[in-house]
């Protein structure tokens, strides 16, 4: 990992995605996980939800590493590592949501609209 003191600008590199559509990719990842899960049923679903905590912990580890806050390790991560870990959190959350409902896109879109309305509001009477 390289030393980097400030967050990096996003690169514009195009990389081929398994699916051009976010929701199709989420469905594809969910199907792959379902076909390869070692634990099923309620326990498997709960473990899928817990995966989110693991990913959030990796964000924290990357931020600590990017800022050099662990004197034993020094600067061990970059801000690109933090970006990558944040993307893993988003992907994991969407796949976890897909585990709960096949209507992932609709559930997420409705919730995003509520959060946006609550946060940004519109002209209130």
mmCIF file of C-alpha atoms in Angstrom:
data_model
loop_
_atom_site.group_PDB
_atom_site.id
_atom_site.type_symbol
_atom_site.label_atom_id
_atom_site.label_comp_id
_atom_site.label_asym_id
_atom_site.label_seq_id
_atom_site.Cartn_x
_atom_site.Cartn_y
_atom_site.Cartn_z
ATOM 1 C CA UNK A 1 0.000 0.000 0.000
ATOM 2 C CA UNK A 2 1.240 3.494 -0.733
ATOM 3 C CA UNK A 3 1.372 6.525 1.526
ATOM 4 C CA UNK A 4 -1.326 9.042 0.729
ATOM 5 C CA UNK A 5 -2.241 11.986 2.940
ATOM 6 C CA UNK A 6 -5.435 13.192 1.242
ATOM 7 C CA UNK A 7 -8.365 11.510 -0.439
ATOM 8 C CA UNK A 8 -7.665 10.754 -4.075
ATOM 9 C CA UNK A 9 -9.726 12.043 -6.936
ATOM 10 C CA UNK A 10 -11.885 9.388 -8.517
ATOM 11 C CA UNK A 11 -10.299 7.770 -11.508
ATOM 12 C CA UNK A 12 -12.285 7.542 -14.711
ATOM 13 C CA UNK A 13 -10.943 4.165 -15.747
ATOM 14 C CA UNK A 14 -13.567 2.026 -17.396
ATOM 15 C CA UNK A 15 -13.604 -1.565 -16.262
ATOM 16 C CA UNK A 16 -15.895 -4.220 -17.644
ATOM 17 C CA UNK A 17 -18.671 -5.116 -15.228
ATOM 18 C CA UNK A 18 -20.371 -8.505 -15.086
ATOM 19 C CA UNK A 19 -23.620 -6.652 -15.697
ATOM 20 C CA UNK A 20 -24.149 -3.102 -16.924
ATOM 21 C CA UNK A 21 -27.252 -2.798 -14.774
ATOM 22 C CA UNK A 22 -26.783 -2.364 -11.020
ATOM 23 C CA UNK A 23 -29.913 -4.319 -10.150
ATOM 24 C CA UNK A 24 -29.096 -7.173 -12.525
ATOM 25 C CA UNK A 25 -25.620 -7.363 -10.986
ATOM 26 C CA UNK A 26 -27.133 -7.493 -7.483
ATOM 27 C CA UNK A 27 -29.438 -10.309 -8.614
ATOM 28 C CA UNK A 28 -26.488 -12.142 -10.207
ATOM 29 C CA UNK A 29 -24.388 -11.855 -7.037
ATOM 30 C CA UNK A 30 -27.322 -12.953 -4.880
ATOM 31 C CA UNK A 31 -27.960 -15.990 -7.111
ATOM 32 C CA UNK A 32 -24.274 -16.930 -7.010
ATOM 33 C CA UNK A 33 -24.214 -16.665 -3.203
ATOM 34 C CA UNK A 34 -27.439 -18.652 -2.893
ATOM 35 C CA UNK A 35 -26.015 -21.427 -5.066
ATOM 36 C CA UNK A 36 -22.794 -21.569 -3.037
ATOM 37 C CA UNK A 37 -23.865 -20.940 0.541
ATOM 38 C CA UNK A 38 -22.657 -23.427 3.120
ATOM 39 C CA UNK A 39 -25.435 -22.560 5.596
ATOM 40 C CA UNK A 40 -29.074 -22.159 4.629
ATOM 41 C CA UNK A 41 -32.330 -21.156 6.218
ATOM 42 C CA UNK A 42 -32.674 -18.502 8.874
ATOM 43 C CA UNK A 43 -29.088 -18.936 10.047
ATOM 44 C CA UNK A 44 -27.774 -18.376 6.520
ATOM 45 C CA UNK A 45 -29.876 -15.239 6.182
ATOM 46 C CA UNK A 46 -28.585 -13.898 9.503
ATOM 47 C CA UNK A 47 -24.998 -14.638 8.495
ATOM 48 C CA UNK A 48 -25.564 -12.705 5.266
ATOM 49 C CA UNK A 49 -26.704 -9.700 7.337
ATOM 50 C CA UNK A 50 -23.660 -10.017 9.612
ATOM 51 C CA UNK A 51 -21.385 -9.810 6.570
ATOM 52 C CA UNK A 52 -22.246 -6.123 6.531
ATOM 53 C CA UNK A 53 -20.584 -5.589 9.908
ATOM 54 C CA UNK A 54 -17.457 -7.269 8.613
ATOM 55 C CA UNK A 55 -17.361 -4.955 5.602
ATOM 56 C CA UNK A 56 -17.925 -1.831 7.725
ATOM 57 C CA UNK A 57 -15.039 -2.956 9.923
ATOM 58 C CA UNK A 58 -12.856 -3.136 6.825
ATOM 59 C CA UNK A 59 -13.764 0.498 6.047
ATOM 60 C CA UNK A 60 -12.646 1.468 9.544
ATOM 61 C CA UNK A 61 -9.420 -0.491 9.149
ATOM 62 C CA UNK A 62 -8.711 1.222 5.821
ATOM 63 C CA UNK A 63 -9.385 4.713 7.234
ATOM 64 C CA UNK A 64 -7.109 4.016 10.192
ATOM 65 C CA UNK A 65 -4.481 2.703 7.784
ATOM 66 C CA UNK A 66 -4.834 5.649 5.385
ATOM 67 C CA UNK A 67 -4.397 8.140 8.202
ATOM 68 C CA UNK A 68 -1.548 6.228 9.867
ATOM 69 C CA UNK A 69 -3.356 6.119 13.220
ATOM 70 C CA UNK A 70 -1.876 2.777 14.256
ATOM 71 C CA UNK A 71 1.726 3.482 15.271
ATOM 72 C CA UNK A 72 2.585 -0.187 14.947
ATOM 73 C CA UNK A 73 1.475 -0.342 11.295
ATOM 74 C CA UNK A 74 1.924 3.255 10.145
ATOM 75 C CA UNK A 75 0.273 4.223 6.873
ATOM 76 C CA UNK A 76 -0.861 0.856 5.587
ATOM 77 C CA UNK A 77 -3.752 1.806 3.277
ATOM 78 C CA UNK A 78 -4.640 4.419 0.674
ATOM 79 C CA UNK A 79 -7.789 6.452 0.180
ATOM 80 C CA UNK A 80 -8.431 4.266 -2.860
ATOM 81 C CA UNK A 81 -8.556 1.343 -0.419
ATOM 82 C CA UNK A 82 -11.189 3.240 1.575
ATOM 83 C CA UNK A 83 -13.200 3.836 -1.624
ATOM 84 C CA UNK A 84 -13.016 0.141 -2.448
ATOM 85 C CA UNK A 85 -14.134 -0.890 1.025
ATOM 86 C CA UNK A 86 -17.051 1.558 0.892
ATOM 87 C CA UNK A 87 -18.115 0.014 -2.407
ATOM 88 C CA UNK A 88 -17.964 -3.422 -0.747
ATOM 89 C CA UNK A 89 -20.314 -2.122 1.979
ATOM 90 C CA UNK A 90 -22.811 -0.866 -0.604
ATOM 91 C CA UNK A 91 -22.693 -4.107 -2.607
ATOM 92 C CA UNK A 92 -23.023 -6.233 0.524
ATOM 93 C CA UNK A 93 -25.977 -4.152 1.738
ATOM 94 C CA UNK A 94 -27.783 -4.446 -1.598
ATOM 95 C CA UNK A 95 -27.210 -8.200 -1.724
ATOM 96 C CA UNK A 96 -28.445 -8.483 1.883
ATOM 97 C CA UNK A 97 -31.557 -6.515 0.909
ATOM 98 C CA UNK A 98 -32.015 -8.852 -2.077
ATOM 99 C CA UNK A 99 -31.841 -11.754 0.371
ATOM 100 C CA UNK A 100 -34.871 -10.311 2.154
ATOM 101 C CA UNK A 101 -36.908 -9.392 -0.915
ATOM 102 C CA UNK A 102 -36.868 -10.003 -4.663
ATOM 103 C CA UNK A 103 -38.248 -6.438 -5.015
ATOM 104 C CA UNK A 104 -34.871 -4.947 -4.092
ATOM 105 C CA UNK A 105 -34.987 -2.126 -6.621
ATOM 106 C CA UNK A 106 -38.492 -1.000 -5.630
ATOM 107 C CA UNK A 107 -37.844 -1.247 -1.876
ATOM 108 C CA UNK A 108 -34.596 0.696 -2.188
ATOM 109 C CA UNK A 109 -36.077 3.334 -4.512
ATOM 110 C CA UNK A 110 -39.047 3.937 -2.173
ATOM 111 C CA UNK A 111 -36.768 4.192 0.848
ATOM 112 C CA UNK A 112 -34.346 6.529 -0.930
ATOM 113 C CA UNK A 113 -37.295 8.777 -1.873
ATOM 114 C CA UNK A 114 -38.426 8.887 1.787
ATOM 115 C CA UNK A 115 -34.927 9.687 3.039
ATOM 116 C CA UNK A 116 -34.445 12.321 0.347
ATOM 117 C CA UNK A 117 -37.798 13.936 1.141
ATOM 118 C CA UNK A 118 -37.095 13.870 4.872
ATOM 119 C CA UNK A 119 -33.590 15.291 4.440
ATOM 120 C CA UNK A 120 -34.006 17.723 1.556
ATOM 121 C CA UNK A 121 -37.736 18.324 1.850
ATOM 122 C CA UNK A 122 -40.034 20.184 -0.459
ATOM 123 C CA UNK A 123 -42.097 23.284 0.039
ATOM 124 C CA UNK A 124 -44.155 22.505 3.157
ATOM 125 C CA UNK A 125 -47.644 23.908 3.671
#
